[in-house]
XYZ file of C-alpha atoms in Angstrom:
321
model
C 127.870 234.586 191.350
C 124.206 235.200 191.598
C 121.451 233.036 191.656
C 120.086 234.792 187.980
C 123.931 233.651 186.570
C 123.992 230.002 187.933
C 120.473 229.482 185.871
C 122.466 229.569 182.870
C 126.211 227.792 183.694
C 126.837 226.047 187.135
C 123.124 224.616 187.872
C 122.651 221.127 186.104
C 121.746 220.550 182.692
C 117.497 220.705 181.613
C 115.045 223.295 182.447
C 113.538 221.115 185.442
C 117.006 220.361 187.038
C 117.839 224.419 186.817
C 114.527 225.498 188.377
C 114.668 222.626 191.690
C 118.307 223.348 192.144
C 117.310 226.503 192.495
C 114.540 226.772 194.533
C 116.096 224.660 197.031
C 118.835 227.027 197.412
C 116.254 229.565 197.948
C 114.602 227.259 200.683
C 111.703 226.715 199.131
C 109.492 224.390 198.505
C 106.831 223.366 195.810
C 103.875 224.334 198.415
C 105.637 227.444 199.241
C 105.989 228.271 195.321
C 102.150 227.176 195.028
C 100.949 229.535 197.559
C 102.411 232.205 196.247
C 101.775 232.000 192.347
C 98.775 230.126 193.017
C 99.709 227.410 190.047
C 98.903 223.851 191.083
C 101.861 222.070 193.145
C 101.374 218.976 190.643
C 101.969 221.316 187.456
C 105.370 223.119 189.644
C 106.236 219.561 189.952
C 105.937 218.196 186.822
C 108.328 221.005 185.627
C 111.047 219.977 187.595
C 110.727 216.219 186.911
C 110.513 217.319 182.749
C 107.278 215.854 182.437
C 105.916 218.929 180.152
C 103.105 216.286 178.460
C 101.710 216.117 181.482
C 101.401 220.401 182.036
C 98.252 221.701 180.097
C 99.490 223.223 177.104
C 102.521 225.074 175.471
C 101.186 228.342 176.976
C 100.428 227.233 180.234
C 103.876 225.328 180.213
C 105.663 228.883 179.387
C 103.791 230.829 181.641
C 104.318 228.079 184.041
C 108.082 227.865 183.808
C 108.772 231.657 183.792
C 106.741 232.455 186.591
C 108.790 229.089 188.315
C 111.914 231.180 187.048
C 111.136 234.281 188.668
C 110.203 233.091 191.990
C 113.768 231.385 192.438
C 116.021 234.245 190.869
C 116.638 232.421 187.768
C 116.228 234.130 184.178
C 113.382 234.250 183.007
C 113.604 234.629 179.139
C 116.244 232.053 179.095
C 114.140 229.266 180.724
C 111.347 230.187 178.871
C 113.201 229.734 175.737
C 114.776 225.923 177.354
C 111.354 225.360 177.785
C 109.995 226.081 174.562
C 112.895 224.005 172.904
C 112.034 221.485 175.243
C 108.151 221.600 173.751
C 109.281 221.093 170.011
C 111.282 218.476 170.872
C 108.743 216.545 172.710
C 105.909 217.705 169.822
C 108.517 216.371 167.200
C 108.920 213.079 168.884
C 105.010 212.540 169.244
C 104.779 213.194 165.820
C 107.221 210.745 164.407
C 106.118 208.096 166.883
C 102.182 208.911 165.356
C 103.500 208.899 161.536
C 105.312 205.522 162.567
C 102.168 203.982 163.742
C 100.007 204.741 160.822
C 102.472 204.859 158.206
C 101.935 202.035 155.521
C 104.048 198.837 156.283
C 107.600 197.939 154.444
C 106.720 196.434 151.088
C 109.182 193.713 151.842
C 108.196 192.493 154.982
C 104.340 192.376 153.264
C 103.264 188.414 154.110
C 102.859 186.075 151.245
C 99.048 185.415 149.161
C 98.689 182.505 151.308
C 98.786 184.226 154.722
C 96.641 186.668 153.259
C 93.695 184.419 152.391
C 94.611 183.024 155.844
C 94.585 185.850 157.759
C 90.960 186.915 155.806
C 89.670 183.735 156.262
C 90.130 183.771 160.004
C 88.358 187.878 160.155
C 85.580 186.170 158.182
C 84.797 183.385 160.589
C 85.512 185.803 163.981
C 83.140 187.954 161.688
C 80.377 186.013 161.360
C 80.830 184.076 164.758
C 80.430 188.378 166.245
C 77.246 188.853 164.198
C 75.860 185.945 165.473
C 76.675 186.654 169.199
C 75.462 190.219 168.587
C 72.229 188.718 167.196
C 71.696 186.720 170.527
C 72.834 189.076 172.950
C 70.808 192.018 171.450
C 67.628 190.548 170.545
C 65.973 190.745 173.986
C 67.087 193.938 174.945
C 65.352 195.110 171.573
C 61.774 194.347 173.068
C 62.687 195.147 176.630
C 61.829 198.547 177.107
C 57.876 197.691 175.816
C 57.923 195.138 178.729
C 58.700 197.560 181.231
C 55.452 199.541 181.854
C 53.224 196.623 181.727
C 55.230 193.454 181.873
C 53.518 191.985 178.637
C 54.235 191.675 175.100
C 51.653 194.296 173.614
C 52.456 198.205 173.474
C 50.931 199.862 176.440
C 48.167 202.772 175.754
C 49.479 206.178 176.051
C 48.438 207.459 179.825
C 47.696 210.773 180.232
C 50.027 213.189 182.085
C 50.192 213.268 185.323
C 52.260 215.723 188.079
C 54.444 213.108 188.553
C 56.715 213.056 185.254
C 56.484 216.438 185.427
C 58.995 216.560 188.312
C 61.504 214.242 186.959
C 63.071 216.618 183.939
C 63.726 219.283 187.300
C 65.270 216.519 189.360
C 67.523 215.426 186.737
C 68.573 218.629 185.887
C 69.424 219.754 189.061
C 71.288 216.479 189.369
C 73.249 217.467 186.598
C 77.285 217.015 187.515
C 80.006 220.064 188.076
C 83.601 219.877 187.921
C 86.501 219.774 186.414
C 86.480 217.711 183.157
C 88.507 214.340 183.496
C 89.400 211.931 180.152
C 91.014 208.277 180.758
C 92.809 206.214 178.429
C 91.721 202.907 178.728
C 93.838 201.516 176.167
C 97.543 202.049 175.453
C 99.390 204.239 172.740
C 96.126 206.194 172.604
C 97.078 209.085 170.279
C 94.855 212.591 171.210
C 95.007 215.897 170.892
C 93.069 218.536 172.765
C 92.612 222.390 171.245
C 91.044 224.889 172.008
C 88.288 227.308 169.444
C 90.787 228.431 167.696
C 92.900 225.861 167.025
C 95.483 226.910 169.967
C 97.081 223.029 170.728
C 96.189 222.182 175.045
C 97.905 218.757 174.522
C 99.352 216.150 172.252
C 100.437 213.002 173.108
C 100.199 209.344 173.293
C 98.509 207.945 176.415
C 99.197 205.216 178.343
C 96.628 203.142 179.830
C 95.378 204.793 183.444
C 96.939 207.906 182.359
C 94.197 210.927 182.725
C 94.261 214.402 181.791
C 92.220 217.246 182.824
C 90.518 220.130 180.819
C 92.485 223.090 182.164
C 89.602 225.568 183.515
C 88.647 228.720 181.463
C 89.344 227.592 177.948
C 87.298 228.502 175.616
C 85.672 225.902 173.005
C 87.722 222.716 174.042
C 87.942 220.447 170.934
C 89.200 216.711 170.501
C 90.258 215.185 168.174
C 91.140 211.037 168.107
C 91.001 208.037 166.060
C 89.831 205.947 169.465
C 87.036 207.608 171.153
C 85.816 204.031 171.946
C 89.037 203.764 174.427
C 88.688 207.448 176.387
C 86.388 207.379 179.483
C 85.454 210.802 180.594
C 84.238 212.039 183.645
C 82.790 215.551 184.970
C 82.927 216.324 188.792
C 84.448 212.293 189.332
C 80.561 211.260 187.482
C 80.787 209.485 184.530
C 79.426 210.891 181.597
C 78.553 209.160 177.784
C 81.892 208.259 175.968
C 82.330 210.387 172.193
C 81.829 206.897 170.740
C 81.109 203.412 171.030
C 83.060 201.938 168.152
C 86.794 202.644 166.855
C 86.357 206.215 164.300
C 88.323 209.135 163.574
C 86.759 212.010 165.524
C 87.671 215.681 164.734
C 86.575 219.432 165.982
C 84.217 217.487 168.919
C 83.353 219.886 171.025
C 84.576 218.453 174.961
C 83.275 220.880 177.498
C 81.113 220.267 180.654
C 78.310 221.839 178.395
C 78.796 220.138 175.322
C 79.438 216.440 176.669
C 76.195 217.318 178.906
C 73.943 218.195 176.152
C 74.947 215.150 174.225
C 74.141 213.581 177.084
C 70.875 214.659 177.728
C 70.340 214.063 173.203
C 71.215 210.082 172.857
C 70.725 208.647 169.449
C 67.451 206.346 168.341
C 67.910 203.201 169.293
C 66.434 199.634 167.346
C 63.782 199.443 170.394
C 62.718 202.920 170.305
C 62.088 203.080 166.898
C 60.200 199.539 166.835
C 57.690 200.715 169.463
C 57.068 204.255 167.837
C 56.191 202.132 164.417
C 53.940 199.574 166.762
C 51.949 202.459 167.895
C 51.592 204.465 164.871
C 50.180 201.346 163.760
C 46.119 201.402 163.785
C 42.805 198.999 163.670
C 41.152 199.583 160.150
C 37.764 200.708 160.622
C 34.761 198.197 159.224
C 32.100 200.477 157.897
C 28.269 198.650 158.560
C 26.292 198.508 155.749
C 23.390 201.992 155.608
C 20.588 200.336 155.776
C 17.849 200.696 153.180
C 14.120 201.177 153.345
C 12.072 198.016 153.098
C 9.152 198.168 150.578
C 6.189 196.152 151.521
C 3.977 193.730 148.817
C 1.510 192.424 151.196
C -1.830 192.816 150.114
C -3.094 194.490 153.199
C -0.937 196.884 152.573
C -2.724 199.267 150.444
C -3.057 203.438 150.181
C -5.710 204.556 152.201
C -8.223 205.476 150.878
C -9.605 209.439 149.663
C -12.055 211.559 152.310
C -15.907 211.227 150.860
C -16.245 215.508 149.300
C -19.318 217.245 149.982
C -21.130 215.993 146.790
C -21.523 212.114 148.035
C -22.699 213.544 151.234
C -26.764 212.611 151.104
C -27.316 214.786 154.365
C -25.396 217.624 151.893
C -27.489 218.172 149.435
C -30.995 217.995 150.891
C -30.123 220.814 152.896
């Protein structure tokens, strides 16, 4: 029997079992396999062991597993096809578990009016108990960044430009990070799923907490789309970059390459502080207008119009000549 027939009868059950019986038969192993299709040993390996949530997408996990199939003498179509069962079954089961989660709660295990007010009560207090710690926490920081350039209350004067700052903008960009694109959970049963421009699913799945997941290279457009951006770290080239969110939303069609989560980066939103200082400064002395002086008239009695020239007919010396 050849090794094409025992892919589909004598080799055990499950697409991952079929393809490492097989290759060591052949001899192989997962670096050999590596080196020669030049897929990641991790991704070969997480096809044996079944874990296809943790391979890139349905089309890499195809391409993946017939490629795997070739290399060992298995057939290819067939395990492609396991495979692809595989895939629904795991997209089903993510699915149910997600409408399960955020499906609306048994009417008859709903808690009585009491608990209710209870429960409401309690939010209420933790509410306003929050505000108030917000209030005392965040108050400083609001006027910090006016004490920075000249450690006292009032708004510094606008310096002119100097070569200095001019340098910065090039030394940050050029300290801009590469790499491959890296998202965390740091929060169990995280529910995300990762697309690419046109709509073509990369992954779907709930994470565990710890678990990571990198954006395969070359796709075009990588979207996400989560209701707990708040609880999904990302990284670029192992350097942290800004999270999607602070605060629990649904996010949709957020763009999630290098470039994008850069550029949002390098954009933050208007902060409390920011905006406080730019009103300070617009802010401006009212200019007191003197009084225009007016001419003085004089009423002394020295003060008299001089008086007319004598003319040539009072002029005694005049008229005898």
């Amino acid at each position: 029997m050849s090794a094409q027939e025992q892919g589909t009868s004598g080799l055990p059950q499950g697409v991952g079992a079929k393809l490492r019986a097989a290759r060591e038969a052949a001899g192989l192993s997962l670096g050999d396999l590596a080196a020669q299709s030049r897929i990641r040993e991790r991704h070969l390996q997480a096809l044996e062991e079944g874990d296809l949530a943790a391979l890139p997408g349905r089309t890499y996990a195809l391409g993946f597993a017939k490629t795997f199939a070739n290399m060992v003498g298995l057939d290819a179509a067939a395990i492609s096809a396991e495979t692809a069962k595989e895939l629904d079954r795991l997209a089903g089961a993510v699915e149910a578990e997600t409408e399960a989660a955020f499906a609306p709660g048994d009417p008859a295990r709903v808690p009585s009016s009491g608990f209710a007010w209870a429960a409401a009560l309690a939010v209420a207090v933790a509410g306003v108990g929050g505000y108030v710690w917000w209030q005392n926490t965040s108050s400083p920081a609001v006027g910090l960044p006016s004490l920075l350039p000249s450690e006292t209350p009032s708004v510094a004067p606008v310096a002119a430009p100097s070569a200095e700052p001019s340098e910065a903008p090039s030394a940050e960009a050029s300290a801009q990070p590469s790499g491959p694109v890296v998202f965390t959970a740091e929060d169990d049963k995280l529910w995300v799923k990762f697309y690419d421009g046109k709509g073509q699913q990369l992954l779907q799945k709930l994470m565990a907490k710890g678990e990571t997941y990198t954006l395969p290279e070359g796709v075009e457009n990588p979207q996400l789309w989560t209701g707990r951006p708040e609880a999904l770290s990302i990284t670029i080239g192992g350097q942290a970059v800004p999270k999607i969110a602070e605060k629990q939303k649904t996010v949709k069609d957020v763009p999630v390459s290098a470039e994008a989560l850069l550029a949002r980066a390098a954009t933050p939103a208007p902060t409390e502080s920011a905006s406080a200082a730019a009103t300070e400064a617009a802010v401006t002395k009212p200019v007191v207008r003197k009084p225009f002086p007016r001419p003085r008239r004089s009423t002394a009695a020295g003060d008299s119009v001089p008086a007319p020239q004598a003319t040539a007919a009072s002029n005694p010396s005049t008229v005898s000549q």
